[in-house]
mmCIF file of C-alpha atoms in Angstrom:
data_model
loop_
_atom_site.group_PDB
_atom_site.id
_atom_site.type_symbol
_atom_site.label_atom_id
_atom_site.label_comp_id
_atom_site.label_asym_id
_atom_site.label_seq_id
_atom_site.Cartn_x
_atom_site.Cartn_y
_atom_site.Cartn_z
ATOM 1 C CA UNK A 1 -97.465 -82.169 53.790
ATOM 2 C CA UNK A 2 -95.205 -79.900 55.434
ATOM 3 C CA UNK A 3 -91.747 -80.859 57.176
ATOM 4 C CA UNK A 4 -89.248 -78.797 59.288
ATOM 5 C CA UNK A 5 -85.606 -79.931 59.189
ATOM 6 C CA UNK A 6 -83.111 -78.277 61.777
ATOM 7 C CA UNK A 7 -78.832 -79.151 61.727
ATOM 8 C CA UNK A 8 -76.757 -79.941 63.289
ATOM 9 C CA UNK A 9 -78.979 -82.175 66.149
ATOM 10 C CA UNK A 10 -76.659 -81.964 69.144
ATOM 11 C CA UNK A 11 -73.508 -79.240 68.662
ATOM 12 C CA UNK A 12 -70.360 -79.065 71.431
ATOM 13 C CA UNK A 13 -68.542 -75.904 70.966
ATOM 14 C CA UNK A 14 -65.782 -74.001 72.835
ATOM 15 C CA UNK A 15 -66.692 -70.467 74.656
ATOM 16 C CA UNK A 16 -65.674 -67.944 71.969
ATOM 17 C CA UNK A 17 -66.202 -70.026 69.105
ATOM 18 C CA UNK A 18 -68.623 -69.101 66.061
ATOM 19 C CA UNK A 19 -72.430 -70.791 65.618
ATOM 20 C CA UNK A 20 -74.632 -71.166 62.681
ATOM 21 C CA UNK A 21 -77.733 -73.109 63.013
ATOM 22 C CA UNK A 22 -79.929 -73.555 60.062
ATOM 23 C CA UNK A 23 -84.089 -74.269 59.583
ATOM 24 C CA UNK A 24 -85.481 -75.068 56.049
ATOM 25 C CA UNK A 25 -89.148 -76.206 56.011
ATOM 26 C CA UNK A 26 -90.759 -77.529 53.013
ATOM 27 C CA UNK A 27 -94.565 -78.142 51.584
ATOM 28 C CA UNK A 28 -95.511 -74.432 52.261
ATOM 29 C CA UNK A 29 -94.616 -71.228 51.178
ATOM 30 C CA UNK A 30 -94.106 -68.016 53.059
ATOM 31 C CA UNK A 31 -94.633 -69.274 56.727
ATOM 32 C CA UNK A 32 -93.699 -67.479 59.837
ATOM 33 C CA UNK A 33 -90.645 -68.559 61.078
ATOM 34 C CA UNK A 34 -89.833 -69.026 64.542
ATOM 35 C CA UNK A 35 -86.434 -69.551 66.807
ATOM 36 C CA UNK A 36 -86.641 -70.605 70.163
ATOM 37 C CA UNK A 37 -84.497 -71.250 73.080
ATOM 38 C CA UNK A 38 -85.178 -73.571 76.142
ATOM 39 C CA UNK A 39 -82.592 -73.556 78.640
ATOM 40 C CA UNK A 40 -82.095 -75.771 81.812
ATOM 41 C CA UNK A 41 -85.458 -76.035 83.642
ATOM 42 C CA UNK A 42 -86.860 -73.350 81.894
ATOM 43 C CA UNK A 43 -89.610 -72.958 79.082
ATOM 44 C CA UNK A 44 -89.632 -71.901 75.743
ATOM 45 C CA UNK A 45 -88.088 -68.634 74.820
ATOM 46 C CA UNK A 46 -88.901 -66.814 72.251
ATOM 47 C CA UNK A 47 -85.834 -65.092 70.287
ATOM 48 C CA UNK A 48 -86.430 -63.999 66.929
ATOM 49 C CA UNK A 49 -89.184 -64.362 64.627
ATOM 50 C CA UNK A 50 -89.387 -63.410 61.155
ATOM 51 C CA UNK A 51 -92.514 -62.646 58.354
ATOM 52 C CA UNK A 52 -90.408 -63.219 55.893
ATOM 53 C CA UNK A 53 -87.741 -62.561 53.618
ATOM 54 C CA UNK A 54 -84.957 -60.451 55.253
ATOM 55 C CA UNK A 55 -87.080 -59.467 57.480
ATOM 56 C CA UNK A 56 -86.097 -60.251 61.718
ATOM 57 C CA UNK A 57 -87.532 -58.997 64.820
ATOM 58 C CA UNK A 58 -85.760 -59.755 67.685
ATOM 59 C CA UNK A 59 -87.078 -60.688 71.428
ATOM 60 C CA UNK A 60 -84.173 -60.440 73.556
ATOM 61 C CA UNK A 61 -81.003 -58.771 73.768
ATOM 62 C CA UNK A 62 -77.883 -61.598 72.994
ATOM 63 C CA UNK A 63 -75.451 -61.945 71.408
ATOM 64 C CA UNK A 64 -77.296 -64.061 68.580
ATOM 65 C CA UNK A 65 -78.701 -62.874 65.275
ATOM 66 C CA UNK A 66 -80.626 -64.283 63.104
ATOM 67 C CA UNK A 67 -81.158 -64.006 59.451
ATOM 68 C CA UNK A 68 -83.724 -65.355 56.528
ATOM 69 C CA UNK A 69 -82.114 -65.259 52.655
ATOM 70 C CA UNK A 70 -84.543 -67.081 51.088
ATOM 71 C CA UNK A 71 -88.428 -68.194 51.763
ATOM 72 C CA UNK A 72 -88.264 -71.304 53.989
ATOM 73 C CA UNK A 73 -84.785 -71.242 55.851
ATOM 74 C CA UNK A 74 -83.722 -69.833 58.559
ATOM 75 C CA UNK A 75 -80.445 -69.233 60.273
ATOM 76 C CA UNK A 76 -79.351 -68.523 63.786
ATOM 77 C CA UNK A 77 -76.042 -67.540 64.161
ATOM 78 C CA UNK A 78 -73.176 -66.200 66.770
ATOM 79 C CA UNK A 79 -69.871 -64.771 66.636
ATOM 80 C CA UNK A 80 -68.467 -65.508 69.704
ATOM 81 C CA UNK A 81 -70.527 -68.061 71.906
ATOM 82 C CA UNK A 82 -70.826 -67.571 75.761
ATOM 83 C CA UNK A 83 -71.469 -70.531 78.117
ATOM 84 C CA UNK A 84 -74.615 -68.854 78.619
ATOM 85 C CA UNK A 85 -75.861 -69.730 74.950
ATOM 86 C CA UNK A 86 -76.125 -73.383 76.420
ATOM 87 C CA UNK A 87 -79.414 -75.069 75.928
ATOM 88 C CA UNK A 88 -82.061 -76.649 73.206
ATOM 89 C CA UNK A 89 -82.810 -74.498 70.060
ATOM 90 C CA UNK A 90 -85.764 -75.277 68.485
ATOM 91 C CA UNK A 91 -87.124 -73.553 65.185
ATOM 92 C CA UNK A 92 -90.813 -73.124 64.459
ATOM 93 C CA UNK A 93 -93.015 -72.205 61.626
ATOM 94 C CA UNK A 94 -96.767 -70.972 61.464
ATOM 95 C CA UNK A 95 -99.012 -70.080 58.264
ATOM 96 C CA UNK A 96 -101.027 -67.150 58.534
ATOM 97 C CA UNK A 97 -102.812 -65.538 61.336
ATOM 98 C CA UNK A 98 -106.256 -67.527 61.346
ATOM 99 C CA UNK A 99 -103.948 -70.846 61.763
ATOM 100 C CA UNK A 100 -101.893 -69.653 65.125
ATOM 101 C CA UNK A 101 -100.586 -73.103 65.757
ATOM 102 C CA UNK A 102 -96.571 -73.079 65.427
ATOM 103 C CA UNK A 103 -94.865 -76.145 64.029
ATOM 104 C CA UNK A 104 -91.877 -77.027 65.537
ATOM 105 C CA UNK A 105 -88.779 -78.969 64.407
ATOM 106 C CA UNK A 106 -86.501 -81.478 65.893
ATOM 107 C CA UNK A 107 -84.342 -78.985 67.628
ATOM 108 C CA UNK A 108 -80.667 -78.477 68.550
ATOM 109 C CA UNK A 109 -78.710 -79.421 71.363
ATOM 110 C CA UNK A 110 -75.916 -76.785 71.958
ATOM 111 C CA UNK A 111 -73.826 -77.327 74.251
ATOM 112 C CA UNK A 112 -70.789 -74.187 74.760
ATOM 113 C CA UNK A 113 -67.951 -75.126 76.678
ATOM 114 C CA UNK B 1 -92.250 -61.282 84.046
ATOM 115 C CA UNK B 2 -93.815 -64.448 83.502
ATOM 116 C CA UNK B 3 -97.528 -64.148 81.909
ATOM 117 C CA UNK B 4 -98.222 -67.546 81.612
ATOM 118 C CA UNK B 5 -97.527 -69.440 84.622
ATOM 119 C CA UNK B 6 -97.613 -73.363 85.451
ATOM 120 C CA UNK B 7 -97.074 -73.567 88.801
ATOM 121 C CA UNK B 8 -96.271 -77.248 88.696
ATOM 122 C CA UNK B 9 -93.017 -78.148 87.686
ATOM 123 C CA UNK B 10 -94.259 -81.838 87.442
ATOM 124 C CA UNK B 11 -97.421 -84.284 88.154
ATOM 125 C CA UNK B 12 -97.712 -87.784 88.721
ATOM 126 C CA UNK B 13 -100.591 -89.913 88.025
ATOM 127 C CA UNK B 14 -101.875 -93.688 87.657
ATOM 128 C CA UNK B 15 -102.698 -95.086 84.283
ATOM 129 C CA UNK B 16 -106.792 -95.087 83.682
ATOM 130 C CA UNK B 17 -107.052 -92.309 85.973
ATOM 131 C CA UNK B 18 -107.374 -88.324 84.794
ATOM 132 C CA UNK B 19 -104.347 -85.907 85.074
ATOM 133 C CA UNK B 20 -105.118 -81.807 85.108
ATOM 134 C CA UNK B 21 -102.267 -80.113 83.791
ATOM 135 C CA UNK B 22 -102.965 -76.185 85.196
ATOM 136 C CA UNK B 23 -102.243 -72.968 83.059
ATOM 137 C CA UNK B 24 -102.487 -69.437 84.892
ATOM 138 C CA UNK B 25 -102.025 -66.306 82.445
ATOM 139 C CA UNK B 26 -102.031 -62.732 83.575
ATOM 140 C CA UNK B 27 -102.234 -60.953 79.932
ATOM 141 C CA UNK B 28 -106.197 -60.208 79.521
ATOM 142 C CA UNK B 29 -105.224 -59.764 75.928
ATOM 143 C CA UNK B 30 -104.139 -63.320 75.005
ATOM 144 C CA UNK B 31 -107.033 -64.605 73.283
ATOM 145 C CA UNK B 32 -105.452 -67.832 71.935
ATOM 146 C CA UNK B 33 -104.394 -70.641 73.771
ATOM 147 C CA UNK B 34 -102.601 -74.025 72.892
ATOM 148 C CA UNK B 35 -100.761 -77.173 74.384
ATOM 149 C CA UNK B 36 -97.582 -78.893 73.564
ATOM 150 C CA UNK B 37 -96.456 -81.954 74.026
ATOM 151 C CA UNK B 38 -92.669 -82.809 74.404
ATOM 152 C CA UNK B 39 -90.372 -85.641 74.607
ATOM 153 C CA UNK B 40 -86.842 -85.232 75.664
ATOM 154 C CA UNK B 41 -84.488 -84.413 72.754
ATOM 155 C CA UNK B 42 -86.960 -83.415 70.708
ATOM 156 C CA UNK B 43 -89.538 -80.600 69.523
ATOM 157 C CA UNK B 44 -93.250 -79.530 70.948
ATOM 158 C CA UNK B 45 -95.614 -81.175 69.516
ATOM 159 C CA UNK B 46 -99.249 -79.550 69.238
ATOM 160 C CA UNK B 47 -101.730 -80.992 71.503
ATOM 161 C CA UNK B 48 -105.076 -78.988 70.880
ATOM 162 C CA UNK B 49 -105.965 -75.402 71.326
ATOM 163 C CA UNK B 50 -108.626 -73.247 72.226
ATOM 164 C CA UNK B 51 -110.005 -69.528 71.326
ATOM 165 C CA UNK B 52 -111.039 -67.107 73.984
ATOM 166 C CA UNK B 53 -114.695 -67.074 72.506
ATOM 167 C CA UNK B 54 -114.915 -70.682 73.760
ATOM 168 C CA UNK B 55 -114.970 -72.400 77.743
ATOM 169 C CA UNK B 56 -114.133 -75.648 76.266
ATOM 170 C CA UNK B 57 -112.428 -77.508 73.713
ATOM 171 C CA UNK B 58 -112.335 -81.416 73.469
ATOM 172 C CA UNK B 59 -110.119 -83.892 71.531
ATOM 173 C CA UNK B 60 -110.376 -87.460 71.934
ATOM 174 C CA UNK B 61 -109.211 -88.174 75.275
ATOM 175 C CA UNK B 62 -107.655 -84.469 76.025
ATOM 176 C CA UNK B 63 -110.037 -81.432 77.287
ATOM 177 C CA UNK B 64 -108.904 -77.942 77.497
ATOM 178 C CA UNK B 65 -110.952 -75.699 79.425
ATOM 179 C CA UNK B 66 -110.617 -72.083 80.018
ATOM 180 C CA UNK B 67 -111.624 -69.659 82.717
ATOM 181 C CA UNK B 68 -111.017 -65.952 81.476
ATOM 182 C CA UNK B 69 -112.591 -64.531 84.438
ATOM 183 C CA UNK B 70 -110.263 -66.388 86.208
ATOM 184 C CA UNK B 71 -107.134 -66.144 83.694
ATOM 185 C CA UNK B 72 -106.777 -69.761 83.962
ATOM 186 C CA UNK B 73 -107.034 -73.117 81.914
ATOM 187 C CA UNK B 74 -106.150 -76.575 82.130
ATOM 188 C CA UNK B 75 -105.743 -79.519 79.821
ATOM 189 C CA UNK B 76 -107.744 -82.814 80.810
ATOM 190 C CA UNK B 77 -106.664 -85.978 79.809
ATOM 191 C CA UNK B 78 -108.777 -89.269 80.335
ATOM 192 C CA UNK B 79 -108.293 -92.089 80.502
ATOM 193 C CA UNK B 80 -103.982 -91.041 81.210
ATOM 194 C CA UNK B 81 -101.472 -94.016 79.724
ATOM 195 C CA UNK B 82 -97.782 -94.529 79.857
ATOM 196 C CA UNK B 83 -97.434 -92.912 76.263
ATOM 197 C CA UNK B 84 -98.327 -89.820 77.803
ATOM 198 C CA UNK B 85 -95.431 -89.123 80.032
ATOM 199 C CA UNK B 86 -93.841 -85.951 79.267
ATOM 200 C CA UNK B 87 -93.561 -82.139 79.488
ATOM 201 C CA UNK B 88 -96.301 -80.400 78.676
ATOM 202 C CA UNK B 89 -96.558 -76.712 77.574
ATOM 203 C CA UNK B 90 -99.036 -74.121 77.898
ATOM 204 C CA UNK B 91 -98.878 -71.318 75.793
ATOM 205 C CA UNK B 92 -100.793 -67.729 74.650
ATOM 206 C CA UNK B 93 -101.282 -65.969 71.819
ATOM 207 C CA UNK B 94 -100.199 -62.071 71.645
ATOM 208 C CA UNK B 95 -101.348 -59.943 69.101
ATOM 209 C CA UNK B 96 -99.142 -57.088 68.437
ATOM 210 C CA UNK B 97 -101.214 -54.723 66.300
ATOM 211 C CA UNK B 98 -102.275 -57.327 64.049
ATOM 212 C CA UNK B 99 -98.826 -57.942 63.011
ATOM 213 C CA UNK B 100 -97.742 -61.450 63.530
ATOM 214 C CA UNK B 101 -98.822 -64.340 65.751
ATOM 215 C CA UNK B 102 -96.630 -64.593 68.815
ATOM 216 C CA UNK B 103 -97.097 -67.219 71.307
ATOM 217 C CA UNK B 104 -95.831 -66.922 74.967
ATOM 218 C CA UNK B 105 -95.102 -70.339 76.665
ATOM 219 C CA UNK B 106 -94.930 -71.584 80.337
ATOM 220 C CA UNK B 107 -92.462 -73.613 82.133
ATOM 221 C CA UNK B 108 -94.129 -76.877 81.310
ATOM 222 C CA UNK B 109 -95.011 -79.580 83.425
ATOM 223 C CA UNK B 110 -93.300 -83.014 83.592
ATOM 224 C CA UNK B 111 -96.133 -85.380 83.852
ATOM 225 C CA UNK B 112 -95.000 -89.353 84.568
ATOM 226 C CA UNK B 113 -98.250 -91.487 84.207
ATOM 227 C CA UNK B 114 -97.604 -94.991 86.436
ATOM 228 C CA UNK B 115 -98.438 -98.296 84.766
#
């Protein structure tokens, strides 16, 4: 069966600081993969997704970036973090096209400081 | 611009009885359409789904229906219990010229069922 694991689970950093998030998912082999952001009373956001290997499209203008070097992980990273980069990051995977259910992982709690 | 909408930030019902969890879209091309469930702290959860080709979609005790004339859906759930308080999500499928499956998702809806 297929798993998603996301690190750290909860993150406290100071405004200016770097990030690196990582996503590996196991028991399938080139999935979609997914990073998400929900804020404070707000729903999911949708801020990079990626077909697969080196290969990102991004959704929003930030100051994140996101990057895939090998099959099944994922990494969403910063160089300087804003207090705006606050919220719950949550990576995703999906198989396919005729499957469009995404998967989701645990997620991370970032909170910037 | 938000093209899928859930008006209501949050719903509260009594156990046994049926919650309606309400889904408005704008995007006539979304032709895919799922549920999440979440608990706080951690991820969505996939509820059920339901194609554009179909009004209905049922799942043990949760319904999805869909209106496309009317852009709108809702998820059904019957008999409700205590295990399913939480936020739920609406979300729609985009197609961008075939090229990958991305889903936009709604505010969610914080629904408390009452023992």
């Amino acid at each position: 069966s297929q798993t998603i694991h996301q690190w750290p689970a909860t993150l406290v950093q100071p405004v200016g600081s770097p990030l690196s998030l990582e996503c590996t998912v196991e028991g399938t082999s080139n999935p979609n993969l997914y990073w998400y952001r929900q804020a404070a009373g707000r729903g999911l956001q949708l801020l990079f997704y990626s077909v697969g290997i080196g290969q990102i499209s991004s959704e929003v203008p930030q100051n994140l970036s996101a990057s895939r070097p090998q099959d099944r992980q994922f990494i969403l990273s910063s160089k300087k973090l804003l207090l705006s980069d606050s919220g719950f990051y949550l990576c995703a995977w999906s198989v396919g096209q005729a499957t469009d259910t995404q998967y989701f992982g645990p997620g991370t709690r970032l909170t910037v400081l | 611009d938000q093209q899928v909408k859930q008006n209501s930030p949050s719903l509260s019902v009594q156990e046994g009885r049926i919650s309606i969890l309400n889904c408005d879209y704008t995007n006539s091309m979304f032709d895919y359409f799922l549920w999440y469930k979440k608990y706080p702290a951690e991820g969505p959860t996939f509820l059920i789904s339901i194609s554009s080709i179909k009004d209905k979609n049922e799942d043990g005790r949760f319904t999805v229906f869909l209106n496309k004339s009317a852009k709108h859906l809702s998820l059904h759930i019957v008999p409700s219990q205590p295990g399913d308080s939480a936020v739920y999500f609406c979300a729609a499928r985009a197609l961008y010229g075939g090229a990958t499956n991305k889903l936009i998702f709604g505010t969610g809806t914080l629904l408390a069922v009452q023992p």
